[in-house]
């Protein structure tokens, strides 16, 4: 919970509500030493760039020591930096460089699980005194897992450990055993570590799958089939509020920091229980509703239909359903999502228009906007021509299972879906220039560079008169100037799809956001006679809203 900024217009102003957050996936951001992997010194080289874009906060994905089964989300040592990324001294330099430019730093907090190479797990697997119950262990038949729970990455959520002669739980990869939060010693160790990072001067945490921490006693079977089986037992588990409250009270309650909880399977009502005045000390959440919109009947490895009205419904539910003191984390992209323009826009004919329309929506909603690296230049999905080119465990594993079970005969059968959905689209290297490897590295990049880097890159976007980059900058500046965009109430306007229009109101001030979410001209069905245009993605717009909106046209007016 952060301290409040001086109240100027009768609102409780809070810095993290007014901030724009920029997410860095360090492995793919900038490599400074030619080993093909992005690193902390690379980020330091780009702090000036971040400042020029105008963002306020950096969320840094894990840089902690890790064997990288899940690219840093499998932590071996919470208090040291992964060799490939640099050293603690580099991290301190990064913090100072960001703070020098008034950019805050939010770290990733991954405490649902550790790596199986973490000291705690090594001791626990050997049954060492005091560590026996650090993880979820169940003894029994080595051929029969304790229950039917599944991992989010596919396959059973349990693996048998020969050393301990027992099963352990992992809701993600088998190299990511789940910590046993029922054990007070685990909680105390985690709080000590969290406090240590806070003392190092950071400005908050993004909390990984934080509503999965609590698992029920007895590990009952899941009754509901689906992604993944067992979730009714471990999502928002029985003691989750107690754990989160305690974590808050023991650690960040004492600091002026922000927290954002990544929460799976979250609905608005449950979000309200975590957030706000009566919540658990969490500032905002990431929910997934709008990212499930294009799953097909067979789930996420199937592409489904979506419509603008589906989005309207979801956003309106969240915008109006969150309590007055609750707050939303707004995002299109992150390191787990494909590129938004390839997904919900048009990455060929209308790349500029559709990217900027989607950006206008993101910044038009109530909540804190998160921009993922590359989103600000409209990076697109790539083509992963073979399974060998795919790096992500959460793409490889499900495909390996499909191949093993004969659901598909070859990778080529699923290539289109991978090219649509894989997490690797977000992880292709940041496209800095049209030089070798998009200016990301002098060495061999750890993952393929998107072929379109000669056309889509930071250098050309910044030197163009009109580009996605400049539009993002304009939106960031606008949000800084317009309190109504931050705090205003949201009201949906009744216009026919695919036009999406809503107002934001704060006191007497009213803003209108209007979007044509299609590649055809559309009537806006609105007539604005004396509005002031604040931003728009087509040039030559007048102050009045004409009847026709061009493909993917987006505008924000003051009414
Ligand atoms: C959510 C993270 O965003 C994702 O990248 C990771 O694989 C899982 N949590 C497990 O930590």
Tab-separated table of C-alpha atoms in Angstrom, residues 387 396-414:
chain	number	residue	atom	x	y	z
A	387	UNK	CA	9.399	-27.710	-32.362
A	396	UNK	CA	6.801	-27.773	-25.563
A	397	UNK	CA	5.364	-29.903	-22.777
A	398	UNK	CA	1.707	-29.917	-23.947
A	399	UNK	CA	2.849	-30.629	-27.513
A	400	UNK	CA	5.086	-33.481	-26.377
A	401	UNK	CA	2.080	-34.935	-24.542
A	402	UNK	CA	-0.133	-34.544	-27.642
A	403	UNK	CA	2.524	-36.337	-29.700
A	404	UNK	CA	2.960	-39.104	-27.112
A	405	UNK	CA	-0.777	-39.646	-26.851
A	406	UNK	CA	-1.224	-39.650	-30.622
A	407	UNK	CA	-3.512	-36.619	-30.573
A	408	UNK	CA	-1.309	-35.166	-33.291
A	409	UNK	CA	1.183	-36.891	-35.617
A	410	UNK	CA	3.591	-34.046	-36.099
A	411	UNK	CA	4.401	-30.546	-34.935
A	412	UNK	CA	3.198	-29.168	-38.274
A	413	UNK	CA	-0.348	-30.106	-37.331
A	414	UNK	CA	-0.269	-27.726	-34.372
